[in-house]
Structures are given as structure tokens and as C-alpha cells.
mmCIF file of C-alpha atoms in Angstrom:
data_model
loop_
_atom_site.group_PDB
_atom_site.id
_atom_site.type_symbol
_atom_site.label_atom_id
_atom_site.label_comp_id
_atom_site.label_asym_id
_atom_site.label_seq_id
_atom_site.Cartn_x
_atom_site.Cartn_y
_atom_site.Cartn_z
ATOM 1 C CA MET A 1 33.906 -4.845 -31.884
ATOM 2 C CA HIS A 2 36.741 -5.002 -29.378
ATOM 3 C CA GLN A 3 36.312 -2.467 -26.598
ATOM 4 C CA PRO A 4 39.527 -0.786 -25.362
ATOM 5 C CA THR A 5 40.544 -1.416 -21.772
ATOM 6 C CA PRO A 6 39.171 1.332 -19.478
ATOM 7 C CA LEU A 7 41.931 3.796 -18.753
ATOM 8 C CA HIS A 8 41.855 3.370 -14.982
ATOM 9 C CA GLU A 9 42.610 -0.316 -15.529
ATOM 10 C CA THR A 10 45.782 0.587 -17.437
ATOM 11 C CA ILE A 11 47.374 2.159 -14.351
ATOM 12 C CA THR A 12 50.394 0.005 -13.510
ATOM 13 C CA ALA A 13 52.144 -0.792 -10.243
ATOM 14 C CA ASP A 14 54.942 1.539 -11.332
ATOM 15 C CA ASP A 15 52.353 4.273 -11.904
ATOM 16 C CA ARG A 16 50.923 3.739 -8.416
ATOM 17 C CA SER A 17 54.405 3.938 -6.931
ATOM 18 C CA ALA A 18 55.062 7.248 -8.695
ATOM 19 C CA HIS A 19 51.655 8.618 -7.685
ATOM 20 C CA GLN A 20 52.350 7.768 -4.055
ATOM 21 C CA ARG A 21 55.847 9.253 -4.220
ATOM 22 C CA TRP A 22 54.424 12.544 -5.510
ATOM 23 C CA LEU A 23 51.877 12.431 -2.693
ATOM 24 C CA VAL A 24 54.554 12.021 -0.021
ATOM 25 C CA GLU A 25 56.783 14.721 -1.507
ATOM 26 C CA LEU A 26 54.082 17.336 -2.042
ATOM 27 C CA THR A 27 52.409 16.955 1.344
ATOM 28 C CA GLN A 28 55.684 17.785 3.143
ATOM 29 C CA ILE A 29 56.463 21.016 1.274
ATOM 30 C CA PRO A 30 56.052 24.174 3.416
ATOM 31 C CA THR A 31 53.276 26.371 2.022
ATOM 32 C CA ALA A 32 50.883 29.090 3.157
ATOM 33 C CA ALA A 33 48.281 31.369 1.601
ATOM 34 C CA GLY A 34 50.179 33.840 -0.558
ATOM 35 C CA ARG A 35 53.442 31.963 0.040
ATOM 36 C CA GLU A 36 53.058 28.940 -2.241
ATOM 37 C CA SER A 37 56.365 29.365 -4.116
ATOM 38 C CA ARG A 38 57.966 26.106 -2.929
ATOM 39 C CA VAL A 39 55.023 24.077 -4.205
ATOM 40 C CA VAL A 40 55.074 26.040 -7.472
ATOM 41 C CA GLU A 41 58.793 25.286 -7.893
ATOM 42 C CA TRP A 42 58.105 21.550 -7.437
ATOM 43 C CA LEU A 43 55.286 21.756 -9.988
ATOM 44 C CA LEU A 44 57.361 23.583 -12.570
ATOM 45 C CA ARG A 45 60.044 20.878 -12.307
ATOM 46 C CA TRP A 46 57.325 18.244 -12.785
ATOM 47 C CA PHE A 47 55.892 20.012 -15.825
ATOM 48 C CA ARG A 48 59.346 20.523 -17.395
ATOM 49 C CA GLU A 49 59.523 16.742 -17.709
ATOM 50 C CA ARG A 50 56.305 16.911 -19.753
ATOM 51 C CA PRO A 51 56.993 19.299 -22.645
ATOM 52 C CA GLN A 52 53.706 18.294 -24.280
ATOM 53 C CA VAL A 53 51.908 20.388 -21.636
ATOM 54 C CA ASP A 54 51.646 24.177 -21.816
ATOM 55 C CA VAL A 55 51.839 25.789 -18.352
ATOM 56 C CA ARG A 56 51.180 29.446 -17.621
ATOM 57 C CA ALA A 57 50.408 31.646 -14.644
ATOM 58 C CA ASP A 58 47.378 33.920 -14.665
ATOM 59 C CA PRO A 59 47.443 37.477 -13.220
ATOM 60 C CA ALA A 60 46.877 36.075 -9.702
ATOM 61 C CA GLY A 61 49.682 33.509 -9.942
ATOM 62 C CA ASN A 62 47.325 30.525 -10.321
ATOM 63 C CA LEU A 63 48.799 27.863 -12.620
ATOM 64 C CA HIS A 64 46.951 26.644 -15.717
ATOM 65 C CA ALA A 65 48.101 23.457 -17.473
ATOM 66 C CA THR A 66 46.807 22.594 -20.943
ATOM 67 C CA PRO A 67 47.973 19.720 -23.173
ATOM 68 C CA CYS A 68 49.260 20.837 -26.531
ATOM 69 C CA HIS A 69 47.053 19.850 -29.479
ATOM 70 C CA GLU A 70 44.155 18.791 -27.243
ATOM 71 C CA PRO A 71 40.871 17.486 -28.674
ATOM 72 C CA THR A 72 37.967 19.827 -29.287
ATOM 73 C CA GLY A 73 34.954 19.977 -26.995
ATOM 74 C CA ARG A 74 33.973 21.305 -23.598
ATOM 75 C CA PRO A 75 37.054 21.296 -21.363
ATOM 76 C CA VAL A 76 37.027 19.487 -18.039
ATOM 77 C CA TYR A 77 39.136 21.175 -15.361
ATOM 78 C CA PHE A 78 40.634 19.437 -12.343
ATOM 79 C CA THR A 79 41.278 22.139 -9.724
ATOM 80 C CA ALA A 80 43.218 21.983 -6.458
ATOM 81 C CA HIS A 81 44.721 24.634 -4.205
ATOM 82 C CA LEU A 82 48.390 24.993 -3.320
ATOM 83 C CA ASP A 83 48.226 26.353 0.248
ATOM 84 C CA HIS A 84 47.642 24.927 3.725
ATOM 85 C CA PRO A 85 46.994 26.694 7.067
ATOM 86 C CA ALA A 86 50.340 28.047 8.295
ATOM 87 C CA PHE A 87 52.134 31.042 9.761
ATOM 88 C CA VAL A 88 53.753 33.879 7.816
ATOM 89 C CA VAL A 89 56.358 36.025 9.589
ATOM 90 C CA GLU A 90 55.179 39.633 9.995
ATOM 91 C CA ARG A 91 57.854 41.100 12.289
ATOM 92 C CA VAL A 92 61.242 40.117 13.730
ATOM 93 C CA LEU A 93 61.320 41.821 17.152
ATOM 94 C CA HIS A 94 64.751 40.680 18.330
ATOM 95 C CA ASP A 95 67.064 37.724 17.877
ATOM 96 C CA ARG A 96 64.752 35.203 19.551
ATOM 97 C CA LEU A 97 61.256 36.650 19.149
ATOM 98 C CA ILE A 98 59.120 37.019 16.044
ATOM 99 C CA GLU A 99 55.466 37.748 15.273
ATOM 100 C CA ALA A 100 53.665 35.687 12.654
ATOM 101 C CA SER A 101 50.147 35.789 11.258
ATOM 102 C CA PHE A 102 48.272 32.518 10.975
ATOM 103 C CA ARG A 103 46.590 32.161 7.602
ATOM 104 C CA GLY A 104 43.894 29.517 7.887
ATOM 105 C CA GLY A 105 41.277 28.103 10.214
ATOM 106 C CA VAL A 106 42.552 26.533 13.449
ATOM 107 C CA MET A 107 40.999 26.850 16.917
ATOM 108 C CA ASP A 108 42.854 29.102 19.360
ATOM 109 C CA ASP A 109 43.153 26.159 21.783
ATOM 110 C CA TYR A 110 45.913 24.627 19.642
ATOM 111 C CA PHE A 111 48.342 27.561 19.691
ATOM 112 C CA PRO A 112 49.678 28.137 23.261
ATOM 113 C CA GLY A 113 52.898 26.201 23.729
ATOM 114 C CA ALA A 114 52.780 24.632 20.272
ATOM 115 C CA LYS A 115 56.108 23.859 18.631
ATOM 116 C CA VAL A 116 56.711 25.363 15.195
ATOM 117 C CA ARG A 117 59.357 25.167 12.484
ATOM 118 C CA ILE A 118 60.315 28.311 10.527
ATOM 119 C CA PHE A 119 61.617 27.971 6.951
ATOM 120 C CA THR A 120 63.869 30.846 5.935
ATOM 121 C CA SER A 121 64.239 32.251 2.436
ATOM 122 C CA ASP A 122 67.702 30.660 2.209
ATOM 123 C CA ASP A 123 66.238 27.265 3.199
ATOM 124 C CA ARG A 124 67.423 27.142 6.794
ATOM 125 C CA GLU A 125 65.069 25.784 9.455
ATOM 126 C CA VAL A 126 64.614 27.322 12.904
ATOM 127 C CA THR A 127 62.383 25.821 15.593
ATOM 128 C CA GLY A 128 60.381 27.766 18.143
ATOM 129 C CA THR A 129 57.358 27.862 20.447
ATOM 130 C CA VAL A 130 54.144 29.874 20.278
ATOM 131 C CA VAL A 131 54.170 31.972 23.469
ATOM 132 C CA GLY A 132 51.019 34.030 23.052
ATOM 133 C CA GLU A 133 48.675 36.056 20.891
ATOM 134 C CA ALA A 134 50.230 39.336 19.742
ATOM 135 C CA SER A 135 47.424 41.109 17.893
ATOM 136 C CA LYS A 136 44.455 40.746 15.562
ATOM 137 C CA THR A 137 43.850 42.166 12.110
ATOM 138 C CA ALA A 138 40.731 42.149 9.969
ATOM 139 C CA ALA A 139 42.048 39.069 8.168
ATOM 140 C CA TRP A 140 43.776 36.955 10.857
ATOM 141 C CA LYS A 141 45.449 36.713 14.244
ATOM 142 C CA VAL A 142 49.126 37.373 14.855
ATOM 143 C CA TRP A 143 51.049 35.162 17.300
ATOM 144 C CA SER A 144 54.320 35.631 19.163
ATOM 145 C CA ILE A 145 56.886 32.891 18.595
ATOM 146 C CA GLU A 146 60.049 32.468 20.658
ATOM 147 C CA THR A 147 62.818 30.785 18.684
ATOM 148 C CA ASP A 148 65.172 28.134 20.027
ATOM 149 C CA GLU A 149 68.220 29.823 18.517
ATOM 150 C CA PRO A 150 69.071 33.313 17.265
ATOM 151 C CA ALA A 151 66.640 34.330 14.531
ATOM 152 C CA ASP A 152 69.103 36.358 12.460
ATOM 153 C CA ALA A 153 68.261 34.383 9.283
ATOM 154 C CA ILE A 154 64.478 34.889 9.601
ATOM 155 C CA ARG A 155 62.887 37.508 7.359
ATOM 156 C CA VAL A 156 59.408 38.989 7.002
ATOM 157 C CA GLY A 157 57.421 36.720 4.685
ATOM 158 C CA ASP A 158 59.056 33.469 5.761
ATOM 159 C CA ILE A 159 56.758 30.499 6.416
ATOM 160 C CA ALA A 160 56.362 28.740 9.760
ATOM 161 C CA ARG A 161 54.309 25.607 10.333
ATOM 162 C CA TRP A 162 53.719 23.124 13.106
ATOM 163 C CA ASP A 163 56.827 21.124 14.018
ATOM 164 C CA LEU A 164 55.644 17.585 13.323
ATOM 165 C CA PRO A 165 57.327 14.231 12.647
ATOM 166 C CA ARG A 166 58.173 13.237 9.095
ATOM 167 C CA ALA A 167 55.556 11.564 6.933
ATOM 168 C CA GLU A 168 54.958 7.865 7.441
ATOM 169 C CA GLU A 169 52.494 5.162 6.489
ATOM 170 C CA ILE A 170 50.551 3.689 9.403
ATOM 171 C CA GLU A 171 47.978 0.921 8.830
ATOM 172 C CA GLY A 172 47.250 1.945 5.273
ATOM 173 C CA CYS A 173 47.088 5.689 5.971
ATOM 174 C CA LEU A 174 49.618 8.386 5.158
ATOM 175 C CA HIS A 175 50.253 10.674 8.144
ATOM 176 C CA THR A 176 51.908 13.861 6.910
ATOM 177 C CA ASP A 177 52.140 17.640 7.309
ATOM 178 C CA ALA A 178 49.531 18.872 4.847
ATOM 179 C CA CYS A 179 47.070 16.621 3.041
ATOM 180 C CA ASP A 180 44.720 19.593 2.566
ATOM 181 C CA ASP A 181 45.010 20.266 -0.301
ATOM 182 C CA LEU A 182 48.327 18.877 -1.458
ATOM 183 C CA ALA A 183 47.050 15.295 -1.477
ATOM 184 C CA ALA A 184 44.305 16.345 -3.892
ATOM 185 C CA LEU A 185 46.926 18.181 -5.950
ATOM 186 C CA ALA A 186 48.967 14.968 -6.151
ATOM 187 C CA ALA A 187 45.871 13.048 -7.261
ATOM 188 C CA ALA A 188 45.136 15.652 -9.949
ATOM 189 C CA LEU A 189 48.693 15.396 -11.294
ATOM 190 C CA SER A 190 48.591 11.600 -11.207
ATOM 191 C CA ALA A 191 45.352 11.436 -13.182
ATOM 192 C CA PHE A 192 46.537 14.146 -15.576
ATOM 193 C CA ASP A 193 49.685 12.092 -16.229
ATOM 194 C CA VAL A 194 47.718 8.927 -17.021
ATOM 195 C CA LEU A 195 45.330 10.890 -19.224
ATOM 196 C CA GLY A 196 48.311 12.480 -20.976
ATOM 197 C CA ARG A 197 49.334 9.045 -22.266
ATOM 198 C CA ALA A 198 45.781 8.455 -23.459
ATOM 199 C CA HIS A 199 45.817 11.847 -25.164
ATOM 200 C CA ALA A 200 49.053 10.959 -26.974
ATOM 201 C CA ALA A 201 47.430 7.714 -28.131
ATOM 202 C CA GLY A 202 44.375 9.543 -29.460
ATOM 203 C CA ARG A 203 42.012 8.060 -26.888
ATOM 204 C CA LEU A 204 40.637 11.246 -25.314
ATOM 205 C CA GLY A 205 37.475 12.835 -26.683
ATOM 206 C CA GLN A 206 37.448 15.877 -24.420
ATOM 207 C CA PRO A 207 40.063 18.421 -23.274
ATOM 208 C CA ILE A 208 41.430 17.834 -19.757
ATOM 209 C CA ARG A 209 43.107 20.779 -18.038
ATOM 210 C CA LEU A 210 44.400 21.771 -14.600
ATOM 211 C CA LEU A 211 43.776 24.936 -12.597
ATOM 212 C CA LEU A 212 45.953 25.104 -9.488
ATOM 213 C CA THR A 213 44.917 27.956 -7.226
ATOM 214 C CA ARG A 214 46.476 30.068 -4.490
ATOM 215 C CA ALA A 215 45.257 31.342 -1.125
ATOM 216 C CA GLU A 216 42.220 29.087 -0.705
ATOM 217 C CA GLU A 217 42.597 28.823 3.055
ATOM 218 C CA ILE A 218 41.839 32.506 3.638
ATOM 219 C CA GLY A 219 38.666 32.618 1.539
ATOM 220 C CA PHE A 220 39.152 31.091 -1.941
ATOM 221 C CA ILE A 221 41.111 34.167 -3.088
ATOM 222 C CA GLY A 222 42.859 32.437 -6.000
ATOM 223 C CA ALA A 223 39.609 30.893 -7.229
ATOM 224 C CA ILE A 224 37.829 34.239 -6.980
ATOM 225 C CA ALA A 225 40.659 35.774 -9.004
ATOM 226 C CA ALA A 226 40.274 33.094 -11.684
ATOM 227 C CA VAL A 227 36.563 33.900 -11.885
ATOM 228 C CA ARG A 228 37.082 37.666 -12.031
ATOM 229 C CA HIS A 229 39.841 37.430 -14.617
ATOM 230 C CA ARG A 230 37.815 34.829 -16.577
ATOM 231 C CA THR A 231 40.912 32.706 -17.052
ATOM 232 C CA MET A 232 38.750 29.610 -17.506
ATOM 233 C CA PRO A 233 36.347 29.415 -20.447
ATOM 234 C CA THR A 234 32.735 29.854 -19.385
ATOM 235 C CA GLU A 235 31.750 26.486 -20.865
ATOM 236 C CA ALA A 236 34.258 24.627 -18.666
ATOM 237 C CA ARG A 237 33.119 21.802 -16.420
ATOM 238 C CA VAL A 238 34.952 22.131 -13.105
ATOM 239 C CA LEU A 239 35.862 19.228 -10.818
ATOM 240 C CA ALA A 240 37.190 20.930 -7.687
ATOM 241 C CA LEU A 241 39.328 18.594 -5.576
ATOM 242 C CA GLU A 242 39.489 18.789 -1.799
ATOM 243 C CA ASN A 243 40.255 17.060 1.478
ATOM 244 C CA SER A 244 37.278 17.180 3.838
ATOM 245 C CA ARG A 245 37.089 16.439 7.531
ATOM 246 C CA SER A 246 35.977 12.869 8.078
ATOM 247 C CA PHE A 247 32.886 12.086 10.149
ATOM 248 C CA PRO A 248 31.339 8.709 11.064
ATOM 249 C CA GLU A 249 29.076 9.008 8.025
ATOM 250 C CA SER A 250 32.051 9.841 5.736
ATOM 251 C CA PRO A 251 34.747 7.460 6.974
ATOM 252 C CA ILE A 252 38.402 7.356 6.058
ATOM 253 C CA GLY A 253 38.828 4.203 3.997
ATOM 254 C CA GLY A 254 35.292 4.423 2.624
ATOM 255 C CA GLY A 255 36.564 5.663 -0.730
ATOM 256 C CA PRO A 256 36.749 9.055 -2.419
ATOM 257 C CA ILE A 257 33.706 11.278 -1.940
ATOM 258 C CA VAL A 258 31.533 12.814 -4.632
ATOM 259 C CA ARG A 259 30.328 15.951 -2.864
ATOM 260 C CA VAL A 260 26.840 17.110 -3.727
ATOM 261 C CA GLY A 261 27.338 20.409 -1.891
ATOM 262 C CA ASP A 262 28.855 22.221 1.076
ATOM 263 C CA ARG A 263 27.590 24.664 3.714
ATOM 264 C CA LEU A 264 27.460 27.463 1.116
ATOM 265 C CA SER A 265 25.699 25.820 -1.811
ATOM 266 C CA VAL A 266 24.534 22.688 -3.589
ATOM 267 C CA PHE A 267 26.688 22.050 -6.648
ATOM 268 C CA SER A 268 25.654 21.570 -10.294
ATOM 269 C CA PRO A 269 23.213 18.645 -10.241
ATOM 270 C CA ALA A 270 23.950 17.531 -13.799
ATOM 271 C CA LEU A 271 27.732 17.477 -13.374
ATOM 272 C CA THR A 272 27.529 15.859 -9.930
ATOM 273 C CA GLY A 273 25.256 13.234 -11.438
ATOM 274 C CA ALA A 274 27.649 12.629 -14.317
ATOM 275 C CA VAL A 275 30.579 12.092 -11.919
ATOM 276 C CA ALA A 276 28.460 9.803 -9.733
ATOM 277 C CA ALA A 277 27.456 7.824 -12.828
ATOM 278 C CA ARG A 278 31.123 7.206 -13.623
ATOM 279 C CA ALA A 279 31.730 6.165 -10.005
ATOM 280 C CA GLU A 280 28.816 3.721 -10.233
ATOM 281 C CA GLU A 281 30.332 2.233 -13.382
ATOM 282 C CA LEU A 282 33.554 1.630 -11.475
ATOM 283 C CA GLY A 283 32.082 0.351 -8.228
ATOM 284 C CA GLY A 284 28.300 0.131 -8.183
ATOM 285 C CA SER A 285 25.975 2.168 -5.995
ATOM 286 C CA ALA A 286 27.529 4.245 -3.226
ATOM 287 C CA SER A 287 24.993 2.785 -0.772
ATOM 288 C CA PRO A 288 22.208 0.216 -1.099
ATOM 289 C CA THR A 289 18.530 1.086 -0.930
ATOM 290 C CA ALA A 290 16.421 -0.275 1.917
ATOM 291 C CA THR A 291 15.455 -3.305 -0.174
ATOM 292 C CA GLN A 292 18.989 -4.227 -1.225
ATOM 293 C CA LYS A 293 21.749 -6.142 0.516
ATOM 294 C CA GLU A 294 25.063 -4.489 1.283
ATOM 295 C CA SER A 295 27.429 -6.285 -1.057
ATOM 296 C CA ALA A 296 31.184 -5.987 -1.262
ATOM 297 C CA LYS A 297 32.007 -3.169 -3.641
ATOM 298 C CA ARG A 298 34.558 -3.676 -6.385
ATOM 299 C CA TRP A 299 35.650 -0.115 -5.845
ATOM 300 C CA PRO A 300 34.360 1.812 -2.791
ATOM 301 C CA TRP A 301 33.191 5.406 -3.083
ATOM 302 C CA GLN A 302 30.894 7.755 -1.213
ATOM 303 C CA ARG A 303 28.317 10.387 -2.134
ATOM 304 C CA LYS A 304 27.855 12.997 0.590
ATOM 305 C CA LEU A 305 26.758 16.489 1.438
ATOM 306 C CA MET A 306 29.729 17.915 3.356
ATOM 307 C CA ALA A 307 27.765 20.384 5.440
ATOM 308 C CA GLY A 308 30.516 21.596 7.763
ATOM 309 C CA GLY A 309 32.930 23.280 5.375
ATOM 310 C CA ALA A 310 33.089 25.070 2.049
ATOM 311 C CA CYS A 311 35.187 24.700 -1.085
ATOM 312 C CA GLU A 312 36.053 26.324 -4.384
ATOM 313 C CA ALA A 313 33.239 24.509 -6.200
ATOM 314 C CA SER A 314 30.811 26.987 -4.592
ATOM 315 C CA VAL A 315 32.835 29.896 -5.988
ATOM 316 C CA PHE A 316 32.804 28.507 -9.515
ATOM 317 C CA TYR A 317 29.150 27.441 -9.383
ATOM 318 C CA ASP A 318 28.064 30.858 -8.113
ATOM 319 C CA ALA A 319 29.966 32.458 -11.010
ATOM 320 C CA GLY A 320 27.941 30.469 -13.539
ATOM 321 C CA TYR A 321 30.272 27.550 -14.154
ATOM 322 C CA GLU A 322 29.089 23.970 -14.108
ATOM 323 C CA ALA A 323 31.007 22.796 -11.043
ATOM 324 C CA THR A 324 31.135 20.044 -8.448
ATOM 325 C CA CYS A 325 33.625 18.627 -5.954
ATOM 326 C CA LEU A 326 35.447 15.361 -5.293
ATOM 327 C CA CYS A 327 37.296 14.943 -2.023
ATOM 328 C CA LEU A 328 39.292 12.675 0.232
ATOM 329 C CA PRO A 329 38.043 12.046 3.799
ATOM 330 C CA LEU A 330 40.611 13.593 6.118
ATOM 331 C CA GLY A 331 41.793 12.895 9.653
ATOM 332 C CA ASN A 332 43.138 15.594 11.998
ATOM 333 C CA TYR A 333 41.612 18.314 9.835
ATOM 334 C CA HIS A 334 43.928 21.365 9.644
ATOM 335 C CA ASN A 335 46.336 19.490 11.943
ATOM 336 C CA MET A 336 43.919 19.615 14.892
ATOM 337 C CA GLY A 337 44.251 16.404 16.891
ATOM 338 C CA ASP A 338 41.221 15.036 18.784
ATOM 339 C CA LEU A 339 39.160 17.811 17.189
ATOM 340 C CA SER A 340 35.688 16.528 18.038
ATOM 341 C CA ALA A 341 36.525 16.356 21.744
ATOM 342 C CA VAL A 342 38.205 19.778 21.729
ATOM 343 C CA GLN A 343 35.169 21.325 20.032
ATOM 344 C CA ALA A 344 32.845 19.651 22.520
ATOM 345 C CA GLY A 345 35.032 20.607 25.484
ATOM 346 C CA THR A 346 35.355 16.971 26.527
ATOM 347 C CA ASN A 347 39.093 16.575 25.888
ATOM 348 C CA THR A 348 40.946 15.412 28.980
ATOM 349 C CA SER A 349 44.332 16.772 27.887
ATOM 350 C CA PRO A 350 45.354 20.071 26.258
ATOM 351 C CA ALA A 351 44.650 20.453 22.549
ATOM 352 C CA ARG A 352 47.645 19.335 20.498
ATOM 353 C CA VAL A 353 48.482 19.643 16.817
ATOM 354 C CA ALA A 354 49.037 16.457 14.829
ATOM 355 C CA ARG A 355 49.750 15.276 11.326
ATOM 356 C CA GLU A 356 46.820 15.105 8.935
ATOM 357 C CA PHE A 357 46.116 11.688 7.466
ATOM 358 C CA ILE A 358 44.277 10.039 4.573
ATOM 359 C CA SER A 359 43.769 6.482 3.423
ATOM 360 C CA LEU A 360 46.145 5.518 0.632
ATOM 361 C CA ALA A 361 43.403 3.354 -0.878
ATOM 362 C CA ASP A 362 41.106 6.405 -0.948
ATOM 363 C CA TYR A 363 43.869 8.394 -2.639
ATOM 364 C CA HIS A 364 44.429 5.834 -5.382
ATOM 365 C CA GLY A 365 40.645 5.553 -5.720
ATOM 366 C CA LEU A 366 40.407 9.292 -6.349
ATOM 367 C CA VAL A 367 43.031 8.959 -9.093
ATOM 368 C CA ASP A 368 40.955 6.149 -10.634
ATOM 369 C CA LEU A 369 37.792 8.251 -10.572
ATOM 370 C CA LEU A 370 39.509 11.280 -12.088
ATOM 371 C CA VAL A 371 40.949 9.125 -14.856
ATOM 372 C CA ALA A 372 37.493 7.674 -15.528
ATOM 373 C CA CYS A 373 35.968 11.170 -15.646
ATOM 374 C CA GLY A 374 38.746 12.352 -17.934
ATOM 375 C CA GLU A 375 38.195 9.434 -20.257
ATOM 376 C CA ARG A 376 34.463 10.023 -20.516
ATOM 377 C CA LEU A 377 32.125 12.356 -18.667
ATOM 378 C CA GLY A 378 28.671 12.301 -20.191
ATOM 379 C CA GLU A 379 25.569 14.250 -19.364
ATOM 380 C CA ALA A 380 23.559 12.861 -16.463
ATOM 381 C CA ALA A 381 20.189 11.497 -17.539
ATOM 382 C CA GLY A 382 18.373 13.038 -14.589
ATOM 383 C CA VAL A 383 15.269 11.454 -13.076
ATOM 384 C CA GLY A 384 13.023 12.009 -16.103
ATOM 385 C CA PRO A 385 13.510 8.550 -17.665
ATOM 386 C CA LEU A 386 12.830 6.877 -14.308
ATOM 387 C CA VAL A 387 9.682 8.968 -13.788
ATOM 388 C CA ASP A 388 8.425 8.006 -17.259
ATOM 389 C CA LYS A 389 9.145 4.316 -16.618
ATOM 390 C CA LEU A 390 7.371 4.335 -13.255
ATOM 391 C CA TRP A 391 4.351 6.057 -14.748
ATOM 392 C CA ALA A 392 4.155 3.631 -17.651
ATOM 393 C CA GLU A 393 4.402 0.584 -15.392
ATOM 394 C CA ARG A 394 2.374 1.628 -12.351
ATOM 395 C CA SER A 395 -0.021 4.457 -13.069
ATOM 396 C CA PHE A 396 -2.791 1.870 -13.450
ATOM 397 C CA VAL A 397 -3.183 1.819 -9.645
ATOM 398 C CA LEU A 398 -4.785 5.277 -9.832
ATOM 399 C CA GLY A 399 -7.599 4.047 -12.077
#
């Protein structure tokens, strides 16, 4: 019997171009925890071009996307968050001085003298400089920002972010304002689009849905809301998508990462195993055993415990969902340039903010893996069959 072409192999050059365009557009949109409206507006325009998808907001403002007339079965959810560490204006003191809270995790070293760009509610842009810490609250620090021109257009609630150069591709990597988590969002949309064609052709055997959450950078607030409101069915299998700080053992360019856990928890073993099994079908083992040669992979990927950070998969897993995480290795995490040296105190120049960056090959690889998981995501066999085989073949040595 003729076997249909795997879905990830049906992705065309035109598809890749569109996926990369969405990546570039999304990662330059100003966003902050609780102030994700510009990203939401972009998404709603994108979904309006796909009337076969039902989109709704839950009580917390998270977006849920469900194909109309989807197949029956356990739904698989791709999740990504819509915010990135940034400032939100709290007070306008006079025409050239404002106070803004910073919603997200960035070391204090990066703030003094940093240049910022404020985006007003009527879409004007005003530049300024962080001149000092103003106050602290239970949730975050508030910083004083001196603007370069009169701030009469700035209002409480406006977003400010680091003033960085425009996005550009450098040696196969996209350097841009906010990969975390808008690059993962772009990958989720890209895979969802490819899977939508397969759904229309009757090729999908499981429901594929999106959950796009708010306010992750201040403690997974949107994900917690989704759990508390039970806006996902309890039988859902959750693939949380992230961007994770790259380390030597999780290199940029090494492929998308199947995360087995974070600093808060170890994720669902069965679901993590099922995702890893699909990755192995695409590209072979993530790393050779001690008795194997390192061969060129058809499709590189990584399997790692990301011990330094945490993600929404821990929230969903703790709430009883079957959940795991896939991520892109990230440079200049949270826009902190030369972060390892700054943390170690070995930097020889003042800490400076910089554009985040990811490998474009890793990004397209994540789309491939999501498409493969959407096409088919079985139950992991576990180690039982291997244990039985080893016992049958080798238990004689104990006699």
C-alpha cells in the first residue's frame, strides 16, 4: 500500500518563506505582561484569513484556536505566551520624566543608562534613558526614565522596551527584539497552518488546538488562569513551546530541544517520550551512546533538562495535565548581552542590552517537529519492552 508523504516533507519553500516572515513580524511587536494587545491584534488578523478556525478568548484574555469540524480523540495543544520582559508606564511626572515598572526577569546591572523606546496608545514612539530606580513593589521594580522629547503623548499603561536595532539575519541567526516567546508563537502558527491543510484533506487523526497565554513573564499568570478556569479539557496533551537560554550543552544551531523538565519539575514521561520518538523518526537519536559513532543527523534535535529556568509545562503538569515542553535555544536571554560574564562578574565593560537571537534552522526544525507531532503522536512504549528483551536474551549469565 502506498504510504502518504509525511506532512513535514510537504512544507514548501513558499511555506518556509511565510513562516519566516511571521517570525520576523511577530518578534518586533511591542508587548509586555498584561499589555499584549498589539500581538493579539496581529493574531486576530491572521486568524481572520482562516475562517475554518474558531478563535475565542477565555476569561483571562488567553486565546484558544480550534479548527471547525475537527476529528475526534484526545486533543493536542500547542501553547505559547504572548508577552516579553518590558516596561509599563506607571506615572508621568512631568513632560520629560516618567516612571515605569519592569515586568520580567532582567538583572539590575542592565538598567542604568539603558536606552528605551516608549510606544504610546496612539502609536507614536518616544525614546528615553533609564536614569535610576524609583521604587519597588511586591511584584516588580519601578524605574525612572527621562525622555528625549516632551512626553505629552505618553499615558499610564503604555509599553516601553529596550531601544534596539531592527531585526536582521546574521550568519543564519535572526537577531530581533523578542524571540521569547514570540518566536515559539510563530512556530506554533506555522505548524498549525500546515496541519490545517492536512485537516482539510482528512489526514489528521487527532484534534490540534492552540492556547496562547498572557503574562507568563511575571509568573505564568495566564497559564494559571487557564488551569483555574479549566478552559482546556482535562484529557488534553499539552506541548508548551518556549525559548530557553542556550548553554554549551544546548547550543544554538543544535536543533529544537525536547525538554524533559525545568528547575520546578520533570514533565510527563510518557508524553515527553512520545515527542522524542517522533523526533527520532525525523532525525535519529539526539546523541549517540558510548559505543556508537557520531554520524551526521538528517535532522538535528536535542533532548535536555533545562535546569536554570521554568516554563508553563510545569504549571499544566502540576494541575494534572499530561504536559511537556519543546523549545528553541536562545542567545542574549531576556535581551541581556554577555550574560554569563555579567553573572560571574568577569565582564570588562558595563552590562548592555542586546537583541535576542535564534538559529533560523532551529526555528524551521521546531515547525517540522510540531507538524510531525500533530500528524501522529502515539503513546511512548516506555522501557518495559527493552527490559523484557534484555532479560530474555541475557538472564542466562545469572545461572
